[in-house]
PDB file of C-alpha atoms and ligand atoms in Angstrom:
ATOM      1  CA  UNK V   1    -111.881 297.456-124.133  1.00 45.00           C
ATOM      2  CA  UNK V   2    -108.025 296.633-124.528  1.00 45.00           C
ATOM      3  CA  UNK V   3    -105.874 298.587-127.007  1.00 58.00           C
ATOM      4  CA  UNK V   4    -106.981 296.169-129.767  1.00 75.00           C
ATOM      5  CA  UNK V   5    -110.392 295.361-129.285  1.00 92.00           C
ATOM      6  CA  UNK V   6    -113.297 296.798-130.108  1.00 97.00           C
ATOM      7  CA  UNK V   7    -116.387 295.895-128.341  1.00 98.00           C
ATOM      8  CA  UNK V   8    -119.619 296.456-129.424  1.00 98.00           C
ATOM      9  CA  UNK V   9    -122.775 296.005-126.009  1.00 98.00           C
ATOM     10  CA  UNK V  10    -125.963 295.605-126.666  1.00 98.00           C
ATOM     11  CA  UNK V  11    -128.949 295.341-124.831  1.00 97.00           C
ATOM     12  CA  UNK V  12    -132.814 294.989-124.606  1.00 96.00           C
ATOM     13  CA  UNK V  13    -135.601 293.052-124.229  1.00 94.00           C
ATOM     14  CA  UNK V  14    -136.339 289.313-125.059  1.00 88.00           C
ATOM     15  CA  UNK V  15    -137.595 289.564-128.770  1.00 89.00           C
ATOM     16  CA  UNK V  16    -136.068 293.087-129.846  1.00 93.00           C
ATOM     17  CA  UNK V  17    -134.930 291.682-132.540  1.00 91.00           C
ATOM     18  CA  UNK V  18    -130.795 292.129-130.933  1.00 93.00           C
ATOM     19  CA  UNK V  19    -130.497 288.633-131.750  1.00 93.00           C
ATOM     20  CA  UNK V  20    -130.653 288.900-135.244  1.00 93.00           C
ATOM     21  CA  UNK V  21    -129.042 292.186-135.027  1.00 96.00           C
ATOM     22  CA  UNK V  22    -126.045 290.928-133.212  1.00 97.00           C
ATOM     23  CA  UNK V  23    -125.399 288.083-135.650  1.00 97.00           C
ATOM     24  CA  UNK V  24    -125.168 290.938-138.063  1.00 97.00           C
ATOM     25  CA  UNK V  25    -123.277 293.219-136.871  1.00 98.00           C
ATOM     26  CA  UNK V  26    -120.965 290.637-135.706  1.00 98.00           C
ATOM     27  CA  UNK V  27    -120.512 288.921-139.846  1.00 98.00           C
ATOM     28  CA  UNK V  28    -120.032 292.889-140.993  1.00 98.00           C
ATOM     29  CA  UNK V  29    -116.492 293.665-139.310  1.00 98.00           C
ATOM     30  CA  UNK V  30    -115.448 290.352-138.580  1.00 98.00           C
ATOM     31  CA  UNK V  31    -116.545 290.364-134.446  1.00 98.00           C
ATOM     32  CA  UNK V  32    -116.535 287.647-132.366  1.00 97.00           C
ATOM     33  CA  UNK V  33    -120.319 287.090-131.497  1.00 97.00           C
ATOM     34  CA  UNK V  34    -121.498 285.944-127.900  1.00 98.00           C
ATOM     35  CA  UNK V  35    -125.192 285.920-126.802  1.00 97.00           C
ATOM     36  CA  UNK V  36    -125.370 286.099-123.350  1.00 98.00           C
ATOM     37  CA  UNK V  37    -128.942 284.310-122.581  1.00 97.00           C
ATOM     38  CA  UNK V  38    -127.637 281.061-124.151  1.00 97.00           C
ATOM     39  CA  UNK V  39    -124.700 281.413-121.020  1.00 98.00           C
ATOM     40  CA  UNK V  40    -127.806 282.107-118.713  1.00 97.00           C
ATOM     41  CA  UNK V  41    -129.639 279.052-120.844  1.00 97.00           C
ATOM     42  CA  UNK V  42    -126.805 276.094-120.648  1.00 98.00           C
ATOM     43  CA  UNK V  43    -126.705 276.783-116.487  1.00 98.00           C
ATOM     44  CA  UNK V  44    -130.215 276.619-116.327  1.00 98.00           C
ATOM     45  CA  UNK V  45    -130.293 273.170-118.986  1.00 98.00           C
ATOM     46  CA  UNK V  46    -127.655 271.192-117.428  1.00 97.00           C
ATOM     47  CA  UNK V  47    -129.299 271.359-113.721  1.00 98.00           C
ATOM     48  CA  UNK V  48    -132.370 270.222-115.999  1.00 97.00           C
ATOM     49  CA  UNK V  49    -130.269 267.981-117.349  1.00 97.00           C
ATOM     50  CA  UNK V  50    -129.032 266.126-113.515  1.00 97.00           C
ATOM     51  CA  UNK V  51    -132.000 266.560-112.374  1.00 97.00           C
ATOM     52  CA  UNK V  52    -130.934 269.792-109.595  1.00 97.00           C
ATOM     53  CA  UNK V  53    -133.071 272.148-107.908  1.00 96.00           C
ATOM     54  CA  UNK V  54    -133.519 275.433-108.795  1.00 96.00           C
ATOM     55  CA  UNK V  55    -133.463 278.078-105.950  1.00 96.00           C
ATOM     56  CA  UNK V  56    -130.408 276.446-104.687  1.00 97.00           C
ATOM     57  CA  UNK V  57    -127.274 279.342-105.303  1.00 98.00           C
ATOM     58  CA  UNK V  58    -124.189 277.470-104.511  1.00 98.00           C
ATOM     59  CA  UNK V  59    -125.263 274.375-106.853  1.00 98.00           C
ATOM     60  CA  UNK V  60    -126.478 277.196-110.039  1.00 98.00           C
ATOM     61  CA  UNK V  61    -122.869 278.681-109.157  1.00 98.00           C
ATOM     62  CA  UNK V  62    -120.915 275.799-109.419  1.00 98.00           C
ATOM     63  CA  UNK V  63    -122.637 275.247-112.519  1.00 98.00           C
ATOM     64  CA  UNK V  64    -122.791 277.796-114.591  1.00 98.00           C
ATOM     65  CA  UNK V  65    -118.396 278.451-113.509  1.00 97.00           C
ATOM     66  CA  UNK V  66    -118.916 274.871-116.004  1.00 96.00           C
ATOM     67  CA  UNK V  67    -120.334 276.439-118.884  1.00 95.00           C
ATOM     68  CA  UNK V  68    -118.193 276.335-122.059  1.00 94.00           C
ATOM     69  CA  UNK V  69    -118.499 279.354-124.158  1.00 93.00           C
ATOM     70  CA  UNK V  70    -117.607 277.540-127.395  1.00 88.00           C
ATOM     71  CA  UNK V  71    -120.287 274.471-127.307  1.00 86.00           C
ATOM     72  CA  UNK V  72    -123.133 276.988-127.284  1.00 94.00           C
ATOM     73  CA  UNK V  73    -126.642 275.320-129.001  1.00 94.00           C
ATOM     74  CA  UNK V  74    -128.868 278.617-129.843  1.00 92.00           C
ATOM     75  CA  UNK V  75    -130.835 275.010-131.161  1.00 91.00           C
ATOM     76  CA  UNK V  76    -131.130 273.487-128.065  1.00 94.00           C
ATOM     77  CA  UNK V  77    -131.355 275.786-126.052  1.00 96.00           C
ATOM     78  CA  UNK V  78    -133.911 278.424-127.641  1.00 90.00           C
ATOM     79  CA  UNK V  79    -136.677 275.611-125.993  1.00 90.00           C
ATOM     80  CA  UNK V  80    -139.447 277.517-123.509  1.00 85.00           C
ATOM     81  CA  UNK V  81    -139.128 275.774-120.813  1.00 91.00           C
ATOM     82  CA  UNK V  82    -134.947 276.677-121.132  1.00 96.00           C
ATOM     83  CA  UNK V  83    -135.845 279.754-121.096  1.00 91.00           C
ATOM     84  CA  UNK V  84    -138.245 280.072-117.932  1.00 88.00           C
ATOM     85  CA  UNK V  85    -135.493 278.242-115.880  1.00 94.00           C
ATOM     86  CA  UNK V  86    -132.488 280.989-116.718  1.00 95.00           C
ATOM     87  CA  UNK V  87    -134.820 283.343-116.230  1.00 88.00           C
ATOM     88  CA  UNK V  88    -135.322 282.006-112.314  1.00 91.00           C
ATOM     89  CA  UNK V  89    -131.151 281.552-112.195  1.00 95.00           C
ATOM     90  CA  UNK V  90    -130.261 284.711-113.129  1.00 94.00           C
ATOM     91  CA  UNK V  91    -131.681 286.340-110.472  1.00 92.00           C
ATOM     92  CA  UNK V  92    -128.922 284.734-108.232  1.00 96.00           C
ATOM     93  CA  UNK V  93    -125.982 287.705-108.007  1.00 97.00           C
ATOM     94  CA  UNK V  94    -123.211 284.676-107.085  1.00 98.00           C
ATOM     95  CA  UNK V  95    -124.247 282.700-111.076  1.00 98.00           C
ATOM     96  CA  UNK V  96    -124.536 286.357-112.434  1.00 97.00           C
ATOM     97  CA  UNK V  97    -120.780 286.991-111.216  1.00 98.00           C
ATOM     98  CA  UNK V  98    -119.655 283.415-112.406  1.00 98.00           C
ATOM     99  CA  UNK V  99    -121.093 284.072-115.888  1.00 98.00           C
ATOM    100  CA  UNK V 100    -120.194 287.921-116.360  1.00 98.00           C
ATOM    101  CA  UNK V 101    -116.215 287.051-115.053  1.00 98.00           C
ATOM    102  CA  UNK V 102    -116.581 284.604-118.820  1.00 98.00           C
ATOM    103  CA  UNK V 103    -118.817 287.341-120.857  1.00 98.00           C
ATOM    104  CA  UNK V 104    -115.929 290.177-119.950  1.00 98.00           C
ATOM    105  CA  UNK V 105    -113.044 287.386-120.466  1.00 97.00           C
ATOM    106  CA  UNK V 106    -114.697 287.140-123.882  1.00 98.00           C
ATOM    107  CA  UNK V 107    -115.205 290.568-125.160  1.00 98.00           C
ATOM    108  CA  UNK V 108    -111.371 291.554-125.291  1.00 97.00           C
ATOM    109  CA  UNK V 109    -110.955 288.211-128.016  1.00 97.00           C
ATOM    110  CA  UNK V 110    -109.280 291.009-130.856  1.00 96.00           C
ATOM    111  CA  UNK V 111    -109.866 291.856-133.751  1.00 96.00           C
ATOM    112  CA  UNK V 112    -113.475 292.861-131.582  1.00 97.00           C
ATOM    113  CA  UNK V 113    -116.258 291.188-130.115  1.00 98.00           C
ATOM    114  CA  UNK V 114    -120.244 292.124-130.289  1.00 98.00           C
ATOM    115  CA  UNK V 115    -121.996 290.887-127.126  1.00 98.00           C
ATOM    116  CA  UNK V 116    -125.445 290.542-127.120  1.00 98.00           C
ATOM    117  CA  UNK V 117    -127.473 290.848-123.853  1.00 97.00           C
ATOM    118  CA  UNK V 118    -129.801 293.138-120.375  1.00 95.00           C
ATOM    119  CA  UNK V 119    -126.502 294.122-118.483  1.00 96.00           C
ATOM    120  CA  UNK V 120    -124.045 294.584-121.292  1.00 98.00           C
ATOM    121  CA  UNK V 121    -122.892 298.259-121.448  1.00 98.00           C
ATOM    122  CA  UNK V 122    -124.303 298.697-118.285  1.00 97.00           C
ATOM    123  CA  UNK V 123    -122.764 295.560-115.791  1.00 97.00           C
ATOM    124  CA  UNK V 124    -120.226 293.215-118.315  1.00 98.00           C
ATOM    125  CA  UNK V 125    -118.044 296.302-120.522  1.00 98.00           C
ATOM    126  CA  UNK V 126    -119.153 299.184-118.943  1.00 98.00           C
ATOM    127  CA  UNK V 127    -116.390 300.250-121.328  1.00 97.00           C
ATOM    128  CA  UNK V 128    -118.083 299.545-124.589  1.00 98.00           C
ATOM    129  CA  UNK V 129    -116.176 301.284-128.191  1.00 98.00           C
ATOM    130  CA  UNK V 130    -120.787 301.460-129.365  1.00 98.00           C
ATOM    131  CA  UNK V 131    -123.793 300.307-127.098  1.00 98.00           C
ATOM    132  CA  UNK V 132    -127.222 300.262-128.864  1.00 98.00           C
ATOM    133  CA  UNK V 133    -130.613 299.568-126.584  1.00 97.00           C
ATOM    134  CA  UNK V 134    -132.655 297.678-129.156  1.00 97.00           C
ATOM    135  CA  UNK V 135    -137.061 297.721-127.754  1.00 96.00           C
ATOM    136  CA  UNK V 136    -139.686 296.945-129.111  1.00 95.00           C
ATOM    137  CA  UNK V 137    -143.260 297.289-127.473  1.00 96.00           C
ATOM    138  CA  UNK V 138    -144.332 293.943-125.783  1.00 96.00           C
ATOM    139  CA  UNK V 139    -147.357 293.793-129.108  1.00 96.00           C
ATOM    140  CA  UNK V 140    -144.860 293.806-131.747  1.00 95.00           C
ATOM    141  CA  UNK V 141    -142.312 291.163-130.029  1.00 96.00           C
ATOM    142  CA  UNK V 142    -145.161 288.741-129.020  1.00 96.00           C
ATOM    143  CA  UNK V 143    -145.996 289.389-132.488  1.00 95.00           C
ATOM    144  CA  UNK V 144    -143.043 288.395-134.282  1.00 92.00           C
ATOM    145  CA  UNK V 145    -142.325 285.555-131.471  1.00 91.00           C
ATOM    146  CA  UNK V 146    -146.156 284.452-132.786  1.00 95.00           C
ATOM    147  CA  UNK V 147    -145.339 284.988-136.170  1.00 94.00           C
ATOM    148  CA  UNK V 148    -141.489 282.712-136.135  1.00 89.00           C
ATOM    149  CA  UNK V 149    -143.177 279.729-134.670  1.00 90.00           C
ATOM    150  CA  UNK V 150    -146.069 279.873-137.180  1.00 95.00           C
ATOM    151  CA  UNK V 151    -143.189 279.977-140.048  1.00 94.00           C
ATOM    152  CA  UNK V 152    -141.709 277.445-138.384  1.00 90.00           C
ATOM    153  CA  UNK V 153    -144.951 275.021-139.086  1.00 95.00           C
ATOM    154  CA  UNK V 154    -146.095 275.120-135.589  1.00 92.00           C
ATOM    155  CA  UNK V 155    -148.614 276.543-133.625  1.00 94.00           C
ATOM    156  CA  UNK V 156    -148.945 279.263-131.295  1.00 94.00           C
ATOM    157  CA  UNK V 157    -151.414 281.290-128.498  1.00 96.00           C
ATOM    158  CA  UNK V 158    -151.034 285.186-129.059  1.00 97.00           C
ATOM    159  CA  UNK V 159    -152.222 285.722-126.282  1.00 97.00           C
ATOM    160  CA  UNK V 160    -149.737 283.314-124.121  1.00 95.00           C
ATOM    161  CA  UNK V 161    -147.062 284.549-125.323  1.00 94.00           C
ATOM    162  CA  UNK V 162    -148.376 288.092-125.079  1.00 96.00           C
ATOM    163  CA  UNK V 163    -148.636 287.496-121.400  1.00 95.00           C
ATOM    164  CA  UNK V 164    -145.248 285.456-121.231  1.00 91.00           C
ATOM    165  CA  UNK V 165    -143.532 288.465-122.625  1.00 92.00           C
ATOM    166  CA  UNK V 166    -145.092 290.761-120.259  1.00 94.00           C
ATOM    167  CA  UNK V 167    -144.120 288.454-117.281  1.00 90.00           C
ATOM    168  CA  UNK V 168    -140.388 287.978-118.672  1.00 87.00           C
ATOM    169  CA  UNK V 169    -140.542 291.700-119.038  1.00 91.00           C
ATOM    170  CA  UNK V 170    -140.998 292.372-115.104  1.00 91.00           C
ATOM    171  CA  UNK V 171    -138.779 290.005-114.225  1.00 87.00           C
ATOM    172  CA  UNK V 172    -135.939 291.324-116.313  1.00 88.00           C
ATOM    173  CA  UNK V 173    -136.444 294.956-115.225  1.00 92.00           C
ATOM    174  CA  UNK V 174    -137.057 294.063-111.857  1.00 91.00           C
ATOM    175  CA  UNK V 175    -134.093 291.753-110.897  1.00 89.00           C
ATOM    176  CA  UNK V 176    -132.150 294.096-107.930  1.00 91.00           C
ATOM    177  CA  UNK V 177    -128.464 292.228-108.880  1.00 91.00           C
ATOM    178  CA  UNK V 178    -128.160 294.290-112.514  1.00 92.00           C
ATOM    179  CA  UNK V 179    -131.836 295.099-113.954  1.00 93.00           C
ATOM    180  CA  UNK V 180    -132.853 295.450-117.364  1.00 93.00           C
ATOM    181  CA  UNK V 181    -132.276 299.160-117.923  1.00 94.00           C
ATOM    182  CA  UNK V 182    -130.207 301.479-121.157  1.00 96.00           C
ATOM    183  CA  UNK V 183    -126.550 302.216-120.273  1.00 96.00           C
ATOM    184  CA  UNK V 184    -127.111 306.911-119.622  1.00 96.00           C
ATOM    185  CA  UNK V 185    -124.347 306.546-122.986  1.00 97.00           C
ATOM    186  CA  UNK V 186    -126.914 303.575-124.464  1.00 98.00           C
ATOM    187  CA  UNK V 187    -127.578 304.882-128.339  1.00 97.00           C
ATOM    188  CA  UNK V 188    -131.761 303.380-128.721  1.00 96.00           C
ATOM    189  CA  UNK V 189    -132.481 301.800-131.192  1.00 96.00           C
ATOM    190  CA  UNK V 190    -136.976 301.281-131.146  1.00 95.00           C
ATOM    191  CA  UNK V 191    -137.459 298.772-133.600  1.00 93.00           C
ATOM    192  CA  UNK V 192    -141.649 298.473-132.911  1.00 93.00           C
ATOM    193  CA  UNK V 193    -141.417 300.429-136.818  1.00 90.00           C
ATOM    194  CA  UNK V 194    -138.877 299.833-138.293  1.00 92.00           C
ATOM    195  CA  UNK V 195    -137.387 296.884-139.581  1.00 89.00           C
ATOM    196  CA  UNK V 196    -133.803 294.772-138.166  1.00 87.00           C
ATOM    197  CA  UNK V 197    -132.397 295.552-141.452  1.00 92.00           C
ATOM    198  CA  UNK V 198    -133.234 299.821-140.784  1.00 95.00           C
ATOM    199  CA  UNK V 199    -132.075 298.850-137.233  1.00 95.00           C
ATOM    200  CA  UNK V 200    -129.247 297.499-138.479  1.00 97.00           C
ATOM    201  CA  UNK V 201    -128.597 300.631-140.535  1.00 97.00           C
ATOM    202  CA  UNK V 202    -129.045 303.190-138.286  1.00 97.00           C
ATOM    203  CA  UNK V 203    -126.429 300.837-135.603  1.00 98.00           C
ATOM    204  CA  UNK V 204    -123.441 300.733-139.269  1.00 98.00           C
ATOM    205  CA  UNK V 205    -123.610 304.179-139.573  1.00 97.00           C
ATOM    206  CA  UNK V 206    -122.686 304.900-135.580  1.00 98.00           C
ATOM    207  CA  UNK V 207    -120.137 302.157-135.468  1.00 98.00           C
ATOM    208  CA  UNK V 208    -118.540 303.749-138.572  1.00 98.00           C
ATOM    209  CA  UNK V 209    -118.313 307.199-137.110  1.00 97.00           C
ATOM    210  CA  UNK V 210    -116.552 305.716-134.246  1.00 97.00           C
ATOM    211  CA  UNK V 211    -114.734 303.379-136.067  1.00 95.00           C
ATOM    212  CA  UNK V 212    -113.121 306.603-137.555  1.00 94.00           C
ATOM    213  CA  UNK V 213    -112.660 308.434-135.045  1.00 92.00           C
ATOM    214  CA  UNK V 214    -110.455 305.866-133.135  1.00 87.00           C
ATOM    215  CA  UNK V 215    -108.194 305.283-136.464  1.00 83.00           C
TER     216      UNK V 215
HETATM  217  O1   DC F   1    -131.928 286.308-124.137  1.00 78.52           O
HETATM  218  P1   DC F   1    -132.570 284.436-124.063  1.00 78.52           P
HETATM  219  O2   DC F   1    -134.075 284.785-123.414  1.00 78.52           O
HETATM  220  O3   DC F   1    -132.168 284.061-124.340  1.00 78.52           O
HETATM  221  O4   DC F   1    -132.746 285.426-121.855  1.00 78.52           O
HETATM  222  C1   DC F   1    -132.241 283.769-120.824  1.00 78.52           C
HETATM  223  C2   DC F   1    -132.360 284.634-119.544  1.00 78.52           C
HETATM  224  O5   DC F   1    -130.985 285.475-119.469  1.00 78.52           O
HETATM  225  C3   DC F   1    -133.033 285.872-119.512  1.00 78.52           C
HETATM  226  O6   DC F   1    -134.475 285.875-118.453  1.00 78.52           O
HETATM  227  C4   DC F   1    -132.580 286.935-119.081  1.00 78.52           C
HETATM  228  C5   DC F   1    -131.020 286.342-119.132  1.00 78.52           C
HETATM  229  N1   DC F   1    -130.030 286.931-119.129  1.00 78.52           N
HETATM  230  C6   DC F   1    -129.480 288.197-118.776  1.00 78.52           C
HETATM  231  O7   DC F   1    -130.156 287.648-117.407  1.00 78.52           O
HETATM  232  N2   DC F   1    -128.868 288.996-118.326  1.00 78.52           N
HETATM  233  C7   DC F   1    -128.569 288.486-119.850  1.00 78.52           C
HETATM  234  N3   DC F   1    -126.985 288.965-120.157  1.00 78.52           N
HETATM  235  C8   DC F   1    -128.796 287.657-120.464  1.00 78.52           C
HETATM  236  C9   DC F   1    -129.779 286.730-120.289  1.00 78.52           C
END
């Protein structure tokens, strides 16, 4: 955090609602928003598109350094295969270093930024003004993802999605470099039995309190 910038860090597992929450917070305060998962996904997509291997750290790092934060397209990058490939390259320290550098540069934009991901409060922005850890039970997260797919008029297999959510959690929480975990000073928002709207209200009162303390 610089004197002019107010950074909000939002971490949590896949499908906990942190993306929706982050966008609402960024809109509310007029802050820049970065979904850092998209940076891992863009790197993975560039490797896949170029027919490059997903297990060569030096190649993946080179591609990671070429990712343009301004051009990240959620619709294109949200594909399941890209998410799978992203979680494989996200275990590579050199890839993480390259993407974390770009994310940190983004985090200093005035008047403020909201970054969401897995390691924002712990690694990318340890000095963020406010940190949230957004979570929900694996069942609830799988159900949300399932409903979202059905809502688009597509078909889905709940059990497969549930297994996928659990596998992603294991990979995100179990990796050696920057595993997913709440920062010591993060506010916990469990959305298992709380709507995203209620989580937003709770987050807003915490942010407002910090903003008025800093004013
Ligand atoms: O949130 P997502 O599904 O778009 O993330 C894609 C992958 O990138 C996922 O396996 C977790 C990883 N990721 C990460 O390791 N660190 C971040 N800050 C954001 C995402």
